Short mmCIF file of C-alpha atoms in Angstrom, two decimals:
data_model
loop_
_atom_site.label_atom_id
_atom_site.label_comp_id
_atom_site.label_asym_id
_atom_site.label_seq_id
_atom_site.Cartn_x
_atom_site.Cartn_y
_atom_site.Cartn_z
CA MET I 1 -36.49 -43.67 -56.21
CA ARG I 2 -38.84 -46.17 -57.82
CA SER I 3 -37.73 -49.72 -58.37
CA SER I 4 -37.47 -50.76 -62.00
CA ARG I 5 -37.51 -54.47 -62.78
CA THR I 6 -35.40 -55.54 -65.71
CA ALA I 7 -33.36 -58.62 -66.43
CA GLY I 8 -31.33 -59.39 -63.32
CA ARG I 9 -31.88 -58.03 -59.85
CA SER I 10 -33.68 -54.74 -59.30
CA LYS I 11 -32.51 -51.83 -57.21
CA GLN I 12 -34.18 -51.57 -53.83
CA ARG I 13 -35.65 -48.54 -52.14
CA ILE I 14 -34.22 -48.10 -48.65
CA ASP I 15 -36.53 -47.93 -45.67
CA ARG I 16 -35.36 -44.83 -43.76
CA SER I 17 -35.55 -46.77 -40.49
CA GLU I 18 -32.72 -49.00 -41.76
CA THR I 19 -30.31 -46.07 -41.63
CA GLU I 20 -30.97 -45.36 -37.95
CA ASN I 21 -29.49 -48.63 -36.66
CA CYS I 22 -25.72 -48.12 -36.65
CA GLN I 23 -24.71 -51.46 -35.09
CA ARG I 24 -22.27 -53.38 -37.26
CA ASP I 25 -23.84 -56.51 -38.70
CA PRO I 26 -22.38 -59.78 -37.27
CA GLY I 27 -19.47 -61.12 -39.30
CA ARG I 28 -18.75 -57.84 -41.05
CA GLY I 29 -15.52 -55.88 -40.79
CA PRO I 30 -15.33 -52.08 -40.94
CA GLY I 31 -17.40 -50.54 -43.72
CA ARG I 32 -16.10 -48.44 -46.57
CA LEU I 33 -17.60 -45.14 -47.66
CA SER I 34 -16.61 -43.88 -51.10
CA VAL I 35 -17.43 -40.24 -51.90
CA VAL I 36 -17.77 -40.55 -55.66
CA SER I 37 -17.41 -37.68 -58.13
CA LEU I 38 -19.47 -38.22 -61.28
CA GLY I 39 -17.84 -35.44 -63.29
CA PRO I 40 -20.07 -33.45 -65.64
CA GLY I 41 -22.37 -36.40 -66.31
CA GLY I 42 -21.17 -38.31 -69.34
CA ARG I 43 -19.76 -41.74 -68.51
CA SER I 44 -16.68 -41.09 -70.64
CA PHE I 45 -15.69 -38.23 -68.31
CA MET I 46 -15.89 -40.33 -65.12
CA VAL I 47 -12.55 -41.54 -63.73
CA PRO I 48 -12.17 -45.37 -63.64
CA GLN I 49 -11.90 -45.43 -59.84
CA ALA I 50 -15.33 -43.78 -59.55
CA LEU I 51 -16.89 -46.42 -61.78
CA GLU I 52 -15.22 -49.19 -59.76
CA ALA I 53 -16.59 -47.76 -56.50
CA LEU I 54 -20.13 -47.62 -57.91
CA VAL I 55 -19.98 -51.17 -59.25
CA SER I 56 -18.66 -52.61 -55.97
CA ALA I 57 -20.99 -50.63 -53.67
CA GLU I 58 -23.85 -52.37 -51.87
CA VAL I 59 -25.65 -49.08 -51.24
CA ILE I 60 -25.64 -45.96 -53.39
CA VAL I 61 -26.76 -42.66 -51.88
CA GLY I 62 -27.50 -39.55 -53.90
CA TYR I 63 -29.60 -36.65 -55.06
CA LYS I 64 -32.32 -38.10 -57.25
CA THR I 65 -31.36 -36.07 -60.35
CA TYR I 66 -27.76 -37.31 -60.18
CA LEU I 67 -28.86 -40.90 -59.60
CA GLU I 68 -30.62 -40.72 -62.97
CA LEU I 69 -27.20 -40.16 -64.59
CA ILE I 70 -26.07 -43.61 -63.39
CA SER I 71 -29.40 -45.45 -63.50
CA ASP I 72 -27.85 -48.40 -65.35
CA LEU I 73 -25.47 -48.98 -62.41
CA LEU I 74 -28.20 -49.20 -59.77
CA GLU I 75 -29.45 -52.70 -60.50
CA GLY I 76 -29.03 -54.97 -57.51
CA LYS I 77 -28.17 -52.06 -55.21
CA LYS I 78 -29.92 -50.51 -52.28
CA VAL I 79 -30.57 -46.88 -53.27
CA PHE I 80 -31.09 -43.98 -50.88
CA SER I 81 -32.49 -41.05 -52.84
CA SER I 82 -33.63 -37.61 -51.73
CA GLY I 83 -34.23 -34.16 -53.18
CA MET I 84 -32.78 -30.68 -52.98
CA ARG I 85 -31.51 -29.44 -49.61
CA LYS I 86 -31.52 -32.96 -48.13
CA GLU I 87 -27.74 -33.20 -48.06
CA LEU I 88 -27.60 -33.79 -44.30
CA GLU I 89 -30.06 -36.65 -44.57
CA ARG I 90 -28.07 -38.29 -47.36
CA CYS I 91 -24.72 -37.95 -45.61
CA GLN I 92 -26.07 -39.24 -42.29
CA ALA I 93 -27.56 -42.24 -44.07
CA ALA I 94 -24.25 -43.00 -45.83
CA ILE I 95 -22.32 -42.78 -42.56
CA ASN I 96 -24.80 -44.97 -40.71
CA TYR I 97 -24.59 -47.67 -43.38
CA ALA I 98 -20.79 -47.54 -43.26
CA LEU I 99 -20.97 -48.00 -39.48
CA LYS I 100 -22.96 -51.18 -40.09
CA GLY I 101 -20.06 -52.56 -42.14
CA CYS I 102 -21.53 -51.89 -45.58
CA ARG I 103 -19.75 -50.71 -48.69
CA ILE I 104 -21.31 -47.34 -49.59
CA ALA I 105 -21.00 -44.88 -52.44
CA ILE I 106 -22.39 -41.37 -52.03
CA ILE I 107 -22.37 -39.39 -55.26
CA SER I 108 -21.76 -35.79 -56.26
CA SER I 109 -21.76 -34.24 -59.70
CA GLY I 110 -18.56 -32.58 -60.82
CA ASP I 111 -15.92 -32.99 -58.11
CA ALA I 112 -17.18 -34.07 -54.68
CA GLY I 113 -14.56 -31.92 -52.98
CA ILE I 114 -15.78 -28.71 -54.64
CA TYR I 115 -19.16 -27.67 -53.21
CA GLY I 116 -19.94 -31.40 -52.97
CA MET I 117 -20.49 -34.11 -50.38
CA ALA I 118 -16.89 -34.72 -49.28
CA GLY I 119 -16.75 -31.81 -46.85
CA LEU I 120 -20.11 -32.56 -45.23
CA ILE I 121 -19.27 -36.26 -44.78
CA LEU I 122 -16.02 -35.38 -43.00
CA ASP I 123 -17.69 -32.60 -40.99
CA LEU I 124 -20.27 -35.07 -39.70
CA CYS I 125 -17.63 -37.68 -38.86
CA HIS I 126 -15.79 -35.02 -36.88
CA GLU I 127 -19.00 -33.92 -35.17
CA ARG I 128 -19.79 -37.52 -34.20
CA ASN I 129 -16.18 -38.15 -33.10
CA LEU I 130 -15.86 -41.22 -35.31
CA CYS I 131 -12.61 -43.05 -35.91
CA ILE I 132 -12.06 -42.95 -39.66
CA SER I 133 -9.22 -44.46 -41.66
CA SER I 134 -8.20 -43.67 -45.20
CA ALA I 135 -9.12 -46.30 -47.75
CA ALA I 136 -5.84 -45.50 -49.51
CA THR I 137 -3.81 -46.83 -46.57
CA GLU I 138 -3.95 -49.97 -44.49
CA ALA I 139 -7.18 -49.93 -42.48
CA GLU I 140 -6.85 -49.33 -38.75
CA ALA I 141 -8.27 -52.21 -36.70
CA ALA I 142 -10.09 -49.79 -34.38
CA ALA I 143 -11.55 -47.70 -37.20
CA ASP I 144 -15.31 -47.36 -37.44
CA PHE I 145 -14.96 -47.43 -41.24
CA SER I 146 -12.73 -46.16 -44.03
CA ILE I 147 -13.32 -43.29 -46.42
CA ASP I 148 -12.02 -42.54 -49.88
CA VAL I 149 -12.76 -39.34 -51.79
CA ILE I 150 -12.66 -40.00 -55.54
CA PRO I 151 -12.01 -36.89 -57.64
CA GLY I 152 -13.78 -35.90 -60.82
CA VAL I 153 -13.90 -33.32 -63.59
CA ALA I 154 -15.21 -30.18 -61.89
CA ALA I 155 -17.95 -28.11 -63.51
CA PHE I 156 -15.63 -25.16 -64.10
CA ASN I 157 -13.07 -27.47 -65.78
CA ALA I 158 -15.72 -28.84 -68.09
CA ALA I 159 -17.08 -25.38 -68.90
CA ALA I 160 -13.62 -23.91 -69.51
CA SER I 161 -12.64 -26.69 -71.91
CA LEU I 162 -15.67 -25.93 -74.08
CA VAL I 163 -14.83 -22.28 -74.62
CA GLY I 164 -11.03 -22.34 -74.88
CA ALA I 165 -8.49 -21.57 -72.16
CA PRO I 166 -9.99 -18.96 -69.84
CA LEU I 167 -8.39 -20.36 -66.66
CA MET I 168 -4.75 -20.23 -67.76
CA HIS I 169 -3.85 -17.72 -65.06
CA ASP I 170 -4.84 -17.32 -61.40
CA PHE I 171 -8.55 -17.76 -60.79
CA ALA I 172 -11.08 -17.97 -57.97
CA THR I 173 -14.32 -19.94 -57.67
CA ILE I 174 -17.28 -18.34 -55.91
CA SER I 175 -20.76 -19.71 -55.32
CA LEU I 176 -23.55 -17.14 -55.49
CA SER I 177 -25.87 -19.29 -53.38
CA ASP I 178 -26.72 -17.54 -50.12
CA HIS I 179 -28.41 -20.65 -48.69
CA LEU I 180 -25.40 -21.43 -46.45
CA THR I 181 -23.27 -18.29 -46.85
CA PRO I 182 -24.64 -14.77 -46.15
CA TRP I 183 -24.79 -12.51 -49.19
CA GLU I 184 -22.62 -9.93 -47.41
CA VAL I 185 -19.79 -12.46 -47.27
CA ILE I 186 -20.27 -13.46 -50.91
CA ALA I 187 -20.28 -9.83 -52.04
CA LYS I 188 -17.03 -9.15 -50.16
CA ARG I 189 -15.37 -12.14 -51.80
CA ILE I 190 -16.51 -11.09 -55.28
CA ALA I 191 -15.11 -7.60 -54.74
CA ALA I 192 -11.81 -8.94 -53.39
CA ALA I 193 -11.31 -11.37 -56.29
CA ALA I 194 -12.33 -8.78 -58.86
CA SER I 195 -10.01 -6.09 -57.45
CA ALA I 196 -7.12 -8.61 -57.46
CA ASP I 197 -7.76 -9.31 -61.17
CA PHE I 198 -8.55 -12.99 -60.72
CA VAL I 199 -10.47 -14.80 -63.43
CA LEU I 200 -13.71 -15.87 -61.74
CA ALA I 201 -15.65 -19.11 -62.04
CA MET I 202 -19.13 -18.60 -60.60
CA TYR I 203 -21.28 -21.49 -59.39
CA ASN I 204 -25.01 -21.46 -58.57
CA PRO I 205 -25.47 -18.13 -60.33
CA ARG I 206 -29.23 -17.83 -60.60
CA SER I 207 -32.25 -19.72 -59.28
CA LYS I 208 -36.01 -19.17 -59.30
CA THR I 209 -35.96 -18.23 -55.62
CA ARG I 210 -33.05 -15.76 -55.94
CA PRO I 211 -32.96 -14.50 -59.53
CA HIS I 212 -31.51 -11.13 -58.47
CA LEU I 213 -28.17 -12.28 -57.04
CA LEU I 214 -26.40 -12.62 -60.38
CA GLU I 215 -27.34 -9.07 -61.30
CA LYS I 216 -26.00 -7.88 -57.93
CA ALA I 217 -22.76 -9.77 -58.55
CA GLN I 218 -22.51 -8.22 -62.02
CA LYS I 219 -22.77 -4.72 -60.54
CA ILE I 220 -19.94 -5.45 -58.08
CA LEU I 221 -17.75 -6.79 -60.88
CA LEU I 222 -18.42 -3.71 -63.02
CA GLU I 223 -16.92 -1.57 -60.27
CA HIS I 224 -13.58 -3.29 -60.99
CA ARG I 225 -13.80 -4.54 -64.58
CA SER I 226 -14.61 -3.09 -67.96
CA PRO I 227 -18.09 -3.87 -69.34
CA GLU I 228 -16.23 -5.36 -72.34
CA THR I 229 -14.56 -8.04 -70.18
CA PRO I 230 -15.15 -11.44 -71.83
CA VAL I 231 -17.61 -13.74 -70.08
CA ALA I 232 -18.55 -17.32 -70.94
CA VAL I 233 -21.89 -18.79 -69.86
CA VAL I 234 -22.02 -22.58 -70.01
CA ARG I 235 -25.13 -24.53 -69.03
CA SER I 236 -25.16 -28.31 -68.48
CA ALA I 237 -21.60 -28.73 -69.75
CA MET I 238 -21.00 -32.02 -71.58
CA ARG I 239 -24.60 -33.18 -71.22
CA ALA I 240 -27.27 -33.57 -73.87
CA SER I 241 -28.82 -30.19 -72.97
CA GLU I 242 -25.49 -28.32 -73.14
CA TRP I 243 -25.70 -24.63 -74.08
CA ARG I 244 -22.96 -22.02 -74.15
CA CYS I 245 -22.30 -18.50 -75.27
CA LEU I 246 -19.50 -15.95 -75.22
CA THR I 247 -20.55 -12.48 -74.19
CA THR I 248 -19.29 -9.55 -72.14
CA LEU I 249 -19.65 -8.52 -68.52
CA GLY I 250 -21.99 -5.72 -69.49
CA ASN I 251 -24.23 -7.97 -71.56
CA ILE I 252 -24.71 -11.18 -69.57
CA PRO I 253 -27.96 -12.86 -70.78
CA LEU I 254 -29.42 -13.08 -67.27
CA GLU I 255 -32.60 -14.91 -68.31
CA GLU I 256 -30.58 -17.73 -69.88
CA VAL I 257 -28.64 -18.46 -66.68
CA ASP I 258 -29.80 -21.06 -64.15
CA MET I 259 -28.45 -23.34 -61.43
CA GLN I 260 -26.95 -25.69 -64.01
CA SER I 261 -24.84 -22.85 -65.41
CA ILE I 262 -21.25 -21.80 -64.80
CA LEU I 263 -20.07 -18.26 -65.50
CA LEU I 264 -16.43 -17.67 -66.38
CA VAL I 265 -15.47 -14.00 -66.04
CA GLY I 266 -12.17 -13.00 -67.60
CA ASN I 267 -9.45 -10.83 -66.06
CA SER I 268 -7.97 -7.65 -67.52
CA GLN I 269 -5.91 -9.67 -70.04
CA THR I 270 -8.56 -12.13 -71.22
CA TYR I 271 -9.60 -11.85 -74.85
CA VAL I 272 -11.76 -13.63 -77.43
CA TRP I 273 -10.25 -14.81 -80.67
CA LYS I 274 -12.21 -16.64 -83.38
CA GLY I 275 -14.75 -17.91 -80.87
CA TRP I 276 -12.21 -18.94 -78.23
CA MET I 277 -11.89 -17.30 -74.80
CA ILE I 278 -8.23 -17.03 -73.82
CA THR I 279 -6.45 -15.79 -70.70
CA PRO I 280 -2.71 -15.47 -71.44
CA ARG I 281 -0.32 -17.13 -69.01
CA GLY I 282 2.43 -14.67 -69.91
CA TYR I 283 4.66 -16.79 -72.13
CA LEU I 284 4.60 -14.41 -75.11
CA GLN I 285 5.50 -11.46 -72.87
CA LYS I 286 8.51 -13.30 -71.43
CA TYR I 287 9.83 -15.18 -74.44
CA SER I 288 10.36 -14.04 -78.03
CA VAL I 289 8.52 -16.06 -80.65
CA ARG I 290 10.07 -16.46 -84.05
CA GLY I 291 7.75 -16.71 -86.97
CA THR I 292 8.11 -19.35 -89.65
CA ASP I 293 7.90 -18.88 -93.38
#
C-alpha cells in the first residue's frame, strides 16, 4: 500500500520484519485485535462498532482491494496490505502486533465470520496456544491479548435485499471455491441442500482460473430442481458497480458471473412477481387473509 500525503499524518507502510517480533513493548498492556466486518462496502452499511474499531486502531491489516474501501480512515495508521491468497500472512501479522500490545483491526468484506478472517484468526490462536480474552468481557490479567469479532451485513443479505425476499425460508450458503475445499465435498453439499429443498446462496461462483465450476454446480442443481426455478445473480451488491438480474436455473448468464457475484437459487416454492423474487414463509397457507374493499 503506497503512502499518500495529505493534510494531517500519512498512513505508513509496515516493514514485514516488524511483525516478526512478538515481544510486548515496555509500558503496554495486553493488545486488542478487532476483526472488523466492512459489510458490502458502502459506509452507510457499516455498523457503528466497526467504524469505532477502525478509528481507534493503531494498525489496520487487510486485503488491498478492501483497504481501498476505507482509504479515508487510514491516515495516521500503520497499514499492512497484501493480495489474494495471503490470508495467513495477514492474520499472522495481526496476531503478532496484538502480542506486542498494539490495538489492531483486521478487515473483511461482508461479515468476517462468514468465509472471512474471524475463523482463521481464532484457528491460529488455537494453533499457537495463545491465551485470548474476549474484548466484550473484563480482560484477563494473564491474557496475551483480547479479541472482538464485529459483525456486518453479509454479501447474501445485501444481495437478497436488492431482489426482494428470497431467503424467507430455510436456506444454505455454499462456496464454490475449491481452493480450500475439494470439489467432491462441495458437490455433495450442493446435492444435499438441493434435495432438501433449501434456498441456496452461492459464494465465489466463478473465477478466471475455474470458470467451469458454476456450470458443474448448475448441472447438479438441475437434477433436483426445475429449470424454471428462479435465480438471482447480484454482482458487487451496494457498490458503485452493482449489477443484478433475475433469471432461471436453466438460463444462468454464466459469462456475467464473477467472484464478486452472489447467486440466490430459489426452492420449489420461490416465485417472481413484478420483478421481486419471493420465497413464501408459509403464512398464507396457515392463516386466512381477508380482502378489503
